[in-house]
Coordinates of C-alpha atoms in Angstrom, one line a residue:
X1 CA -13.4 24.2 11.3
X2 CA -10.9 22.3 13.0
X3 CA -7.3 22.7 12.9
X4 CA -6.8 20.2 10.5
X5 CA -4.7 21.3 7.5
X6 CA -6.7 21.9 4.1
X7 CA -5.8 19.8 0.8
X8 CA -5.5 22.4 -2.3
X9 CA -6.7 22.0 -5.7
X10 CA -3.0 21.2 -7.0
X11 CA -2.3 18.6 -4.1
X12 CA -5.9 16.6 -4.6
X13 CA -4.9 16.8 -8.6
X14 CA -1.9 15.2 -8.3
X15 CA -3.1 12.9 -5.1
X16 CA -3.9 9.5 -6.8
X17 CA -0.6 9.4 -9.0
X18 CA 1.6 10.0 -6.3
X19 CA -0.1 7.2 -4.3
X20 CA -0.4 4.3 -6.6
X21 CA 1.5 2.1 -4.1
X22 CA -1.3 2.2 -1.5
X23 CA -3.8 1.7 -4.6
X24 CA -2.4 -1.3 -5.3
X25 CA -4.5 -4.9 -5.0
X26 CA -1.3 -5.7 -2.7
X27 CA -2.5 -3.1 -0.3
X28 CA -6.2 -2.4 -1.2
X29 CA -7.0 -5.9 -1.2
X30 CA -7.1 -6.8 2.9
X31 CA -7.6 -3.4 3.5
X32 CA -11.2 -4.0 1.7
X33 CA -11.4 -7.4 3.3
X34 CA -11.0 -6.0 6.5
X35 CA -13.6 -3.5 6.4
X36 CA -16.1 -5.4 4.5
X37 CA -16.1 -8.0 7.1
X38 CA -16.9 -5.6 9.9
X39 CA -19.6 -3.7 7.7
X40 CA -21.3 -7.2 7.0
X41 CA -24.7 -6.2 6.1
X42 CA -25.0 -2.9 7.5
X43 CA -23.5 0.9 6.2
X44 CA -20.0 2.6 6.5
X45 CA -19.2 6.1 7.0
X46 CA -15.4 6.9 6.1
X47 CA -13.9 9.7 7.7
X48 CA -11.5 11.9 6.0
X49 CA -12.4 9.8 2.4
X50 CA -10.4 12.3 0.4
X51 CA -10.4 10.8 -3.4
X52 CA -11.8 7.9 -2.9
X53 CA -9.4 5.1 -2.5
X54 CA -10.8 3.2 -0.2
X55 CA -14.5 4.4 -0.3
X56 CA -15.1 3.7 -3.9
X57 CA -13.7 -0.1 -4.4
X58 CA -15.5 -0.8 -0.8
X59 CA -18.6 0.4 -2.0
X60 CA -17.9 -1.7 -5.2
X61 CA -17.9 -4.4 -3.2
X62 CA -21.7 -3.8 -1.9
X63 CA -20.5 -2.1 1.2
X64 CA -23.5 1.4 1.0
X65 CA -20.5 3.8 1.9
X66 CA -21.2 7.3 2.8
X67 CA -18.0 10.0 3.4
X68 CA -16.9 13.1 5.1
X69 CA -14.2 15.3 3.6
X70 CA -12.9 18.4 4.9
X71 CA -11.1 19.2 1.5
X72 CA -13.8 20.0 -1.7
X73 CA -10.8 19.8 -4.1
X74 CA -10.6 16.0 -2.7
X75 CA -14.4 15.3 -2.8
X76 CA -14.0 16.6 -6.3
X77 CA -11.9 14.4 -7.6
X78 CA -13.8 11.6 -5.5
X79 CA -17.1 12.9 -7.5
X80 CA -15.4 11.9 -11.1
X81 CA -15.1 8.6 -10.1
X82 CA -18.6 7.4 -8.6
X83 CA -22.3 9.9 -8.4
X84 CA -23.8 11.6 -5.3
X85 CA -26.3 9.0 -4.7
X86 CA -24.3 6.2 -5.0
X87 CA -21.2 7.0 -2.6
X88 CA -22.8 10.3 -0.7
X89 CA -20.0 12.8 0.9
X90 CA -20.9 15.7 3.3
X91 CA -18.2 18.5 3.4
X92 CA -16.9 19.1 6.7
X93 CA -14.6 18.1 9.6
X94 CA -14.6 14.8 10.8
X95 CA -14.7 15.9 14.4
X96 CA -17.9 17.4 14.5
X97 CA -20.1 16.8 11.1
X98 CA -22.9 14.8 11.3
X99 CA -25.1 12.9 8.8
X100 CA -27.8 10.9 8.6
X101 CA -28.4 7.6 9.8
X102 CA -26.6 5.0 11.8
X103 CA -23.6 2.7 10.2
X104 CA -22.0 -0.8 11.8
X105 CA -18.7 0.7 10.7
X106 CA -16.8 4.0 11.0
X107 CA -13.3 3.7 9.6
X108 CA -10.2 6.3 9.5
X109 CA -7.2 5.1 7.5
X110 CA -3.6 5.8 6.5
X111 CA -2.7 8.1 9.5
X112 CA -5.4 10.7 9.2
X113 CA -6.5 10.9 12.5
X114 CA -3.2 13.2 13.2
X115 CA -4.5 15.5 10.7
X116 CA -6.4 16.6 13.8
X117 CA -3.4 18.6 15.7
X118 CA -4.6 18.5 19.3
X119 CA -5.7 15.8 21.7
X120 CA -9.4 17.7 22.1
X121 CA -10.2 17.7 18.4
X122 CA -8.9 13.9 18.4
X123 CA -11.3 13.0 21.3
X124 CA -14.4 14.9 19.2
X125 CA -13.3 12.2 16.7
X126 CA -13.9 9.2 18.9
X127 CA -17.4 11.0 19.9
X128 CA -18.3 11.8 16.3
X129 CA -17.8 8.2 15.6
X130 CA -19.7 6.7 18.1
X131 CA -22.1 9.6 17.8
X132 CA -22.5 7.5 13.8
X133 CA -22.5 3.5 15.2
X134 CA -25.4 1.6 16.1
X135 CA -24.8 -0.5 19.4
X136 CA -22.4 -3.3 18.1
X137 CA -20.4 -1.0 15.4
X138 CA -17.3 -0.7 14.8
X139 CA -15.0 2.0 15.0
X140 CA -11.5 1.0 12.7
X141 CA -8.2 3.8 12.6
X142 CA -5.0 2.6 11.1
X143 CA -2.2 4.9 12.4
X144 CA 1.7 4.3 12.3
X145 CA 3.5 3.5 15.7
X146 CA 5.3 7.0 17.1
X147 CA 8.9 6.3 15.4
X148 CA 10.8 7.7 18.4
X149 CA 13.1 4.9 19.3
X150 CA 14.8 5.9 16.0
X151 CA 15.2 9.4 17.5
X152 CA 19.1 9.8 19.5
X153 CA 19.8 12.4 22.2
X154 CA 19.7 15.2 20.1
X155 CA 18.0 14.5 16.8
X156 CA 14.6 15.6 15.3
X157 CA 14.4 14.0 12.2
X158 CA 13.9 10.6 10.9
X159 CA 13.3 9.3 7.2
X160 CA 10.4 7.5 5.4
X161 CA 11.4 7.3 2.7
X162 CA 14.6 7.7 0.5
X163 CA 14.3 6.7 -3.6
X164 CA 14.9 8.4 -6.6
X165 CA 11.9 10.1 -7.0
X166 CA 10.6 11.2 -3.3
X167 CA 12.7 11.9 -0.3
X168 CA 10.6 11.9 2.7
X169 CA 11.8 12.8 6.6
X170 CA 9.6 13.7 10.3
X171 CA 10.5 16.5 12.5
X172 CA 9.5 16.2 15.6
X173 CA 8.6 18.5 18.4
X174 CA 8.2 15.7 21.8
X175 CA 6.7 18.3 23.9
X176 CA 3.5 19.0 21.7
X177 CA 3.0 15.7 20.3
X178 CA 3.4 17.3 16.9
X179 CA 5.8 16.0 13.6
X180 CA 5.8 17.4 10.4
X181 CA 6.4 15.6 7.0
X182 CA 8.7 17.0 4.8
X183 CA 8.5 15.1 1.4
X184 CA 10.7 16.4 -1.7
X185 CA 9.4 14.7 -5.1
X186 CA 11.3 14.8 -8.3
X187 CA 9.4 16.9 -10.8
X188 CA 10.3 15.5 -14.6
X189 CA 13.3 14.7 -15.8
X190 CA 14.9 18.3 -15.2
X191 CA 16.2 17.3 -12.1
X192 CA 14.2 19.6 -10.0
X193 CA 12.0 18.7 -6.8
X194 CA 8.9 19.8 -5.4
X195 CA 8.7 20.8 -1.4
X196 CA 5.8 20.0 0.4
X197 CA 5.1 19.7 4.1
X198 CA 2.3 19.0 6.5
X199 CA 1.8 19.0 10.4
X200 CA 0.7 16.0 12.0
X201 CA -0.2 15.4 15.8
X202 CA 1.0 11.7 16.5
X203 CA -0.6 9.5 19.3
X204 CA 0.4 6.7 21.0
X205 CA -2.2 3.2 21.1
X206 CA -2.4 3.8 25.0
X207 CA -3.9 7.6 24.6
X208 CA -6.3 6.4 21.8
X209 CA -7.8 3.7 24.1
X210 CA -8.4 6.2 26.5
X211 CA -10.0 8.5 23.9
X212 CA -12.3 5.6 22.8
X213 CA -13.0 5.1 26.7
X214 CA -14.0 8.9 26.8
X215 CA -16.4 8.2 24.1
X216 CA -18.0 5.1 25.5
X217 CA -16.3 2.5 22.6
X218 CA -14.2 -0.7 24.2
X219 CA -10.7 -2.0 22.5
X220 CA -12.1 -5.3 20.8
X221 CA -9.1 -6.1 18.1
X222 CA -5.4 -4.2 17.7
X223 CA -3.0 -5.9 14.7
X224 CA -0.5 -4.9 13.2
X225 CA -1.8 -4.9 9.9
X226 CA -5.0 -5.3 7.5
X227 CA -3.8 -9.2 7.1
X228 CA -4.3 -10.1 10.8
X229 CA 0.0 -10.3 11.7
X230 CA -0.1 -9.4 16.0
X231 CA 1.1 -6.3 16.9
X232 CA 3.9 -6.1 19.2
X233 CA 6.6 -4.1 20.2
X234 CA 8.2 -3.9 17.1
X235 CA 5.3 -3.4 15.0
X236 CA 5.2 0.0 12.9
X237 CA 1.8 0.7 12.5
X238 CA -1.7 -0.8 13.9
X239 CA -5.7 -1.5 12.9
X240 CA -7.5 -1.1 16.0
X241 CA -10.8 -2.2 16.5
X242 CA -13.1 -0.2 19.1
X243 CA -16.9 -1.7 19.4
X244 CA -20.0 0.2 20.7
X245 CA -21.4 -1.7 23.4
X246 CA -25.0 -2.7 22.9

C-alpha cells in the first residue's frame, strides 16, 4: 500500500455529481481526443481510473482500456457503468500493481499523481508505467502548475475555488512538497456545509522530467492543455507527454 489517501464509500457515491464540470463534452471531449490519438490502434492502462470518467467514454470510443484503482468503493461505482470484461480494473496502487500485457498508452489525469505523497512513490509511478509500455508508448499525466507565486511572505493558503455552493482553498507546507485541499460544499438548502480535505504532494514539470529520466521515458510533448495551447510561464496546469524509446 502506498501512502496514497483512500476514497470512502460516501466520497465515491457522491463523486460523479460533484464533478459534472470535468464530465462535461467541453472538457471530456479533447481530453478523449488526446488520448485516443496516442492509443491509435494499440491498448491503454489508466492509472488511478476511479469511476470511470475518462476510462469508460475512451473505451467507448474503441480505445481496449484496462484500469488500476486503489479505492474499491471507486471501482464499484466504475463496475455499474460498463462489465469486467469489457473495461477490466485491478485493485491496487498505481505505484507498484502490475497487469497483464503491454499498452501504447499509460495515462494519469486531473492531478492524481500527488495522491502519491513522497518523491519515491512518485518515481515507482514513472517505473510502473514504463514497466506497462511497449517501445514507442506513451506515458500522459496532466498535473496543475505549483500555485506558489500567489503565495506572499507569510501566507499558506490560496483559493480554487469560491461559489455558492463549494469553497475550495491549498495549504501549503514548502519544505515537504506537500498541500492540502480544503473544500467546504453546501449541503441542501439548510445552509449547512460539508468539510472535506485531502493531502497532496505537488511537483514541479522539471522534477517529473527527471522522474521519467529515472525510468528510462524521454519528454516528447508538454502543453498546456488537452486542446494543444503552449505552455508557458503563466500556464496553470500541463499534459506532458513521455515516450518509451524503442
Amino acid at each position: 500500500m502506498t501512502s496514497s489517501e483512500l476514497w470512502t464509500r460516501a466520497t465515491a457515491d457522491r463523486y460523479d455529481a460533484e464533478e459534472t464540470e470535468m464530465s462535461s463534452a467541453a472538457v471530456l471531449g479533447p481530453t478523449l481526443a488526446f488520448l485516443a490519438e496516442l492509443a491509435g490502434d494499440g491498448r491503454a492502462l489508466e492509472f488511478a481510473i476511479g469511476t470511470g470518467r475518462v476510462g469508460v467514454p475512451l473505451r467507448e470510443r474503441g480505445v481496449p482500456v484496462v484500469g488500476i484503482e486503489l479505492s474499491e468503493h471507486m471501482a464499484a461505482v466504475l463496475r455499474s457503468k460498463i462489465d469486467e470484461d469489457t473495461l477490466p480494473v485491478a485493485i491496487g496502487d498505481m505505484a507498484t500493481t502490475v497487469v497483464p500485457g503491454e499498452f501504447t498508452l499509460v495515462y494519469l489525469v486531473y492531478n492524481t499523481i500527488t495522491n502519491l505523497l513522497t518523491q519515491d512513490e512518485q518515481v515507482e509511478c514513472f517505473r510502473n508505467a514504463a514497466r506497462h509500455l511497449r517501445p514507442g508508448g506513451r506515458f500522459v499525466i496532466e498535473l496543475g502548475v505549483p500555485p506558489l507565486r500567489f503565495l506572499p511572505p507569510g501566507q499558506v493558503a490560496v483559493p480554487f475555488d469560491v461559489s455558492d455552493q463549494h469553497l475550495g482553498f491549498d495549504t501549503f507546507d514548502l519544505v515537504e512538497q506537500i498541500l492540502v485541499s480544503h473544500h467546504f460544499t453546501r449541503d441542501g438548502d439548510d445552509g449547512r456545509y460539508r468539510r472535506d480535505n485531502s493531502r497532496h504532494r505537488y511537483a514541479w514539470p522539471a522534477e517529473l522530467d527527471l522522474m521519467a529520466r529515472i525510468a528510462g521515458l524521454e519528454l516528447e510533448r508538454r502543453v498546456a492543455d488537452w486542446d494543444g495551447t503552449p505552455f508557458t510561464q503563466d500556464s496553470a496546469k500541463h499534459i506532458s507527454v513521455w515516450r518509451k524509446p524503442t
